[in-house]
C-alpha positions as a Python dict, from the first residue, in 0.01 Angstrom:
ca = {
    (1, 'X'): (0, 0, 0),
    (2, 'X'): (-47, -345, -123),
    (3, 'X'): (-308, -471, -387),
    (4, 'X'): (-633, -606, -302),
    (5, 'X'): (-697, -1007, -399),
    (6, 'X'): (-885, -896, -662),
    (7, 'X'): (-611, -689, -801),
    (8, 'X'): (-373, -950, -844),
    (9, 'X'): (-586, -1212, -978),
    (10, 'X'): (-722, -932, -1212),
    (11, 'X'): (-355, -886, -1315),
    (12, 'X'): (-276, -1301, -1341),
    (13, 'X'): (-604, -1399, -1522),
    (14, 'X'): (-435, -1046, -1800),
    (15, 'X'): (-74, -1272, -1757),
    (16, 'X'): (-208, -1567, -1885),
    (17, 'X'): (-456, -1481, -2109),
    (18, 'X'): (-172, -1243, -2315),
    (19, 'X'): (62, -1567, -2272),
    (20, 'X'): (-260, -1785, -2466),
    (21, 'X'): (-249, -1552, -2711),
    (22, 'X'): (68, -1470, -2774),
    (23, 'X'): (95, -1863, -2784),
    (24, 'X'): (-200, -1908, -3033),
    (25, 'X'): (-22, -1568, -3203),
    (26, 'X'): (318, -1761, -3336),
    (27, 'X'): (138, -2103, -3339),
    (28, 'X'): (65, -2272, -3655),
    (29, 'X'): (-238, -2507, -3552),
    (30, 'X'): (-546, -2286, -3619),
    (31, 'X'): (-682, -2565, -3820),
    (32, 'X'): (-514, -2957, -3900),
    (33, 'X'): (-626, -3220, -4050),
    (34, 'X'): (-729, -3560, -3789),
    (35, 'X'): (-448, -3799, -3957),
    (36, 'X'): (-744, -3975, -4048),
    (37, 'X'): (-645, -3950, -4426),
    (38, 'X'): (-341, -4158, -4575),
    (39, 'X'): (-108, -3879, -4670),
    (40, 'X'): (-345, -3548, -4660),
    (41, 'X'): (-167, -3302, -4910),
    (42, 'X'): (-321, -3030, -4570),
    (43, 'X'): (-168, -3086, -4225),
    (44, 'X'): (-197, -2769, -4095),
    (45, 'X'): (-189, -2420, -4063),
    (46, 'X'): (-201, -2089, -3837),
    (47, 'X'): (-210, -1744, -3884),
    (48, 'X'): (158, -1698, -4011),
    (49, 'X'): (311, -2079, -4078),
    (50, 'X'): (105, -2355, -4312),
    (51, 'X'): (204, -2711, -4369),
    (52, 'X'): (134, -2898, -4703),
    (53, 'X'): (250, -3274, -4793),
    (54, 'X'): (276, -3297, -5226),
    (55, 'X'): (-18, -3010, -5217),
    (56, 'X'): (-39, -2894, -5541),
    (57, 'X'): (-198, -2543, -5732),
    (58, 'X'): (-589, -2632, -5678),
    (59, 'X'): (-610, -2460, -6015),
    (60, 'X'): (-357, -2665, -6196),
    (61, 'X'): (-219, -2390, -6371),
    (62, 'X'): (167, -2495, -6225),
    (63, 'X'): (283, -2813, -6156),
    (64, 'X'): (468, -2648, -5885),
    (65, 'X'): (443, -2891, -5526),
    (66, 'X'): (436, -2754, -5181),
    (67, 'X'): (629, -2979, -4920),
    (68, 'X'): (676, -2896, -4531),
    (69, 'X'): (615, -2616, -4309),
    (70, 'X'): (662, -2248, -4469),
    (71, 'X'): (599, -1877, -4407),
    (72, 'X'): (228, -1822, -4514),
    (73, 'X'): (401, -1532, -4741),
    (74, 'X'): (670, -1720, -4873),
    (75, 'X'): (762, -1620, -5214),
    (76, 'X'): (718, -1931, -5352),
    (77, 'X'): (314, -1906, -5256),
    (78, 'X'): (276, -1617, -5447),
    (79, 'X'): (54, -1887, -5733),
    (80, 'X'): (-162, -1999, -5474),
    (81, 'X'): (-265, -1676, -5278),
    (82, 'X'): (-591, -1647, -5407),
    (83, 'X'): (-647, -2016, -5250),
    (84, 'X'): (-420, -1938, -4962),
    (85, 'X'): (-506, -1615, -4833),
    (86, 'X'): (-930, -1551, -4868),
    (87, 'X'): (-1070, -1236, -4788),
    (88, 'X'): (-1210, -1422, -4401),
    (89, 'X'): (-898, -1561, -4318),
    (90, 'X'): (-701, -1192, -4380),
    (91, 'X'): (-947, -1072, -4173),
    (92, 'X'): (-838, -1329, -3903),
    (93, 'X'): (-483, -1217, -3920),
    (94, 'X'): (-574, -811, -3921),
    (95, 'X'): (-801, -842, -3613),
    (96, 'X'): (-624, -1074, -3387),
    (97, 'X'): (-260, -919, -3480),
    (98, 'X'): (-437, -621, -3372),
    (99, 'X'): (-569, -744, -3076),
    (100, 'X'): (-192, -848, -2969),
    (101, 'X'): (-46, -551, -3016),
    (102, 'X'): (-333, -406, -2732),
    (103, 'X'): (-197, -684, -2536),
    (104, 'X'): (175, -519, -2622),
    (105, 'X'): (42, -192, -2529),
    (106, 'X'): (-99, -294, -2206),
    (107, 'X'): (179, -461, -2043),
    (108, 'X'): (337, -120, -1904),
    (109, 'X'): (16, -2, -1784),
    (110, 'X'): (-36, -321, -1565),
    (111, 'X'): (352, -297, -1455),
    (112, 'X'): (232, 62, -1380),
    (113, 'X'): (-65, -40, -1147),
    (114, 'X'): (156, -333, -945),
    (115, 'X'): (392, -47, -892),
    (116, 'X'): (157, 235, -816),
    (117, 'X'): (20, 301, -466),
    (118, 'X'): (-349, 310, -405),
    (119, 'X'): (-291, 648, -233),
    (120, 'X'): (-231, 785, -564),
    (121, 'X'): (-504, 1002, -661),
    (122, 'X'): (-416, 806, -1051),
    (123, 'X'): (-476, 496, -948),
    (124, 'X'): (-857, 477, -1012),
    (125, 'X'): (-828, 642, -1374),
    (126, 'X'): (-522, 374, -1404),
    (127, 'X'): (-745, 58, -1294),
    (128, 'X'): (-1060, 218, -1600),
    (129, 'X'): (-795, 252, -1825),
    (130, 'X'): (-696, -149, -1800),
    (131, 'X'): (-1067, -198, -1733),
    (132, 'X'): (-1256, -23, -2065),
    (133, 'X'): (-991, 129, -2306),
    (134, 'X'): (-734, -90, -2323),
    (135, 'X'): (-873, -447, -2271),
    (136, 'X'): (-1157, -363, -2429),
    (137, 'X'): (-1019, -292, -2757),
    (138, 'X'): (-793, -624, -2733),
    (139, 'X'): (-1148, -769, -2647),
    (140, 'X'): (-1324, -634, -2908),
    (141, 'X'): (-1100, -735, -3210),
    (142, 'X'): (-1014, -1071, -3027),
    (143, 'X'): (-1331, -1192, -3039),
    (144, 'X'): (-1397, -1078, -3378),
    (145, 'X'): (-1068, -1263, -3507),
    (146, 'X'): (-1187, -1564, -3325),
    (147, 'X'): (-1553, -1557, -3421),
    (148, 'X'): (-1466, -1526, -3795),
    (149, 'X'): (-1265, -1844, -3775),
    (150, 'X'): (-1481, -2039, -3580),
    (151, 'X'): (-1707, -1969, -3851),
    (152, 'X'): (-1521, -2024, -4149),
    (153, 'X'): (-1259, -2200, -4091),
    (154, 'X'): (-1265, -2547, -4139),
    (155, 'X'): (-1548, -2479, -4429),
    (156, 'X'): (-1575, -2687, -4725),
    (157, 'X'): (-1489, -2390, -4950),
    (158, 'X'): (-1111, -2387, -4816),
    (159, 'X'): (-794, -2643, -4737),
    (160, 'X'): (-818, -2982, -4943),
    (161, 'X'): (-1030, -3283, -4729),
    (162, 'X'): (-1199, -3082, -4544),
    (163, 'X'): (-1416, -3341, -4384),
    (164, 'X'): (-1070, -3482, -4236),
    (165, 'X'): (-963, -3073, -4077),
    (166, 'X'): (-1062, -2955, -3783),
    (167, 'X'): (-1047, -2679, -3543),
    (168, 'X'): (-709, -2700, -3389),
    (169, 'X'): (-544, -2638, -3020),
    (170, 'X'): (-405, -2312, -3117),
    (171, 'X'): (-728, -2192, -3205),
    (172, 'X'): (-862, -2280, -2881),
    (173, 'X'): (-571, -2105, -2686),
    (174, 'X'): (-675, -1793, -2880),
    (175, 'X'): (-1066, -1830, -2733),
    (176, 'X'): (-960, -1930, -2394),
    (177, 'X'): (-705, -1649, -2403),
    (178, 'X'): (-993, -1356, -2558),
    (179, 'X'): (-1243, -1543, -2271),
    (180, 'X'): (-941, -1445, -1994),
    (181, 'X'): (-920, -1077, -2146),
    (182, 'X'): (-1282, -1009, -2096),
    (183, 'X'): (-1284, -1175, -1738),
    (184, 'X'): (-959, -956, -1650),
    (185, 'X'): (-1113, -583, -1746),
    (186, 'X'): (-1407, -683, -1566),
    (187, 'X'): (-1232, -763, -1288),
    (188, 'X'): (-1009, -430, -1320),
    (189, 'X'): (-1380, -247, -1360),
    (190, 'X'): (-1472, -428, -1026),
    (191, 'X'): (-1156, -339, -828),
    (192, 'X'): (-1178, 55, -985),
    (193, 'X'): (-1513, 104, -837),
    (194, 'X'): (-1438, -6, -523),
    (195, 'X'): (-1124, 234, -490),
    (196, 'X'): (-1396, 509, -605),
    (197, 'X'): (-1649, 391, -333),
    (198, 'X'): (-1375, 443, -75),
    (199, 'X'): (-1223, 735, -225),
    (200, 'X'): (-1607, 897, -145),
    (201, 'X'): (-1650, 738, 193),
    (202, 'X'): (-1306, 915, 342),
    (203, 'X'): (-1383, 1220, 164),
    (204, 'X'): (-1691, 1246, 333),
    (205, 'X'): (-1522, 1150, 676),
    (206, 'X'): (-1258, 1382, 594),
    (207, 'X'): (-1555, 1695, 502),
    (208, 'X'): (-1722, 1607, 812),
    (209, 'X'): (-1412, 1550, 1045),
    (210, 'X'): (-1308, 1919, 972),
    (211, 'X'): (-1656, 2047, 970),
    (212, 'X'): (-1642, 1953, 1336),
    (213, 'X'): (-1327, 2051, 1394),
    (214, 'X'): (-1465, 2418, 1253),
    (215, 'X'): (-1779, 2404, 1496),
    (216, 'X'): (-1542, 2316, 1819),
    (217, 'X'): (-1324, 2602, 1747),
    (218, 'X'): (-1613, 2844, 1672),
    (219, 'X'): (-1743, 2737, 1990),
    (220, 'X'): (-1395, 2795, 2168),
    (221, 'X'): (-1390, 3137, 2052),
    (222, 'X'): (-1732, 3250, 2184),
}
């Protein structure tokens, strides 16, 4: 049988918000600086790709200079890692790498409820699967990833200028696209109690059809 309209907007509103993400994922414009500044030695950087101009060690212990966009764990960063990599922003890149690999994970379980029938007596446990286990753990470290940078991000304490950085659109794919995960396995919640609610209803009918058909044939027989 086909889906309901909730179902499939459920599954679109998952799409998109794993596109967002996966988007915000391989992005590198978590934070850039507003071109305000002639030259900033910071233009910008994500969660695996930063981009210096003539940036320099902060400690001045090399005279080593950092041009163009590079691997955050290029070798040649290994003298600035203490700058480049504090404890909040590893945290960033543990939690929402996490919370893409749920996304990974979940992709064959909502190919498996577009191709599963609600007739299935599955389907329900399939639709609280999407709706609490799965989604919810992509929620949960999503929003913790997200939270953490919104919070320390474009602090004073980090990239050069800072009162030239700001929060940048990668960033606010990765919100929108933690916002769409929640909406999505609350939808999925929505949709699996209603399947439950009917499941009851023609079980009942179904009790009380051949409850009946047990009294006419006891009746037949006398």
């Amino acid at each position: 049988m086909g889906k309901s309209l909730t179902g499939f907007i459920s599954t679109g509103i998952a799409g998109i918000s794993f596109l967002l993400i996966f988007i915000a994922f391989a992005t590198p414009n978590w934070l850039e600086t507003d071109n305000k500044l002639h030259n900033p030695k910071f233009q910008r950087i994500g969660l695996w790709w930063v981009c210096f101009s003539n940036f320099q060690d902060p400690h001045y212990w090399y005279d080593t200079k950092f041009q163009n966009c590079w691997w955050i764990f290029e070798e040649e960063y290994y003298i600035i890692f203490d700058f480049l990599l504090p404890g909040f922003f590893v945290a960033v890149q543990f939690f929402f790498t996490v919370c893409f690999v749920f996304h990974l994970i979940a992709i064959p379980s909502t190919l498996l409820y577009l191709a599963c029938s609600r007739e299935n007596y599955r389907f329900v446990h399939l639709l609280i699967v999407l709706g609490k286990f799965s989604i919810l753990l992509e929620r949960i470290c999503g929003t913790i990833a997200v939270y953490i940078f919104g919070a320390y991000g474009d602090g004073r304490d980090w990239m050069p200028n800072w009162e030239h950085n700001h929060i940048g659109w990668s960033y606010a794919l990765a919100v929108i696209g933690v916002i769409g995960s929640y909406t999505a396995g609350i939808l999925f919640l929505i949709e699996a109690r209603r399947h439950k609610i009917k499941r009851k209803k023609a079980e009942k009918m179904h009790a009380a059809y051949h409850m009946e058909a047990l009294k006419a044939g006891m009746q037949s027989n006398i």
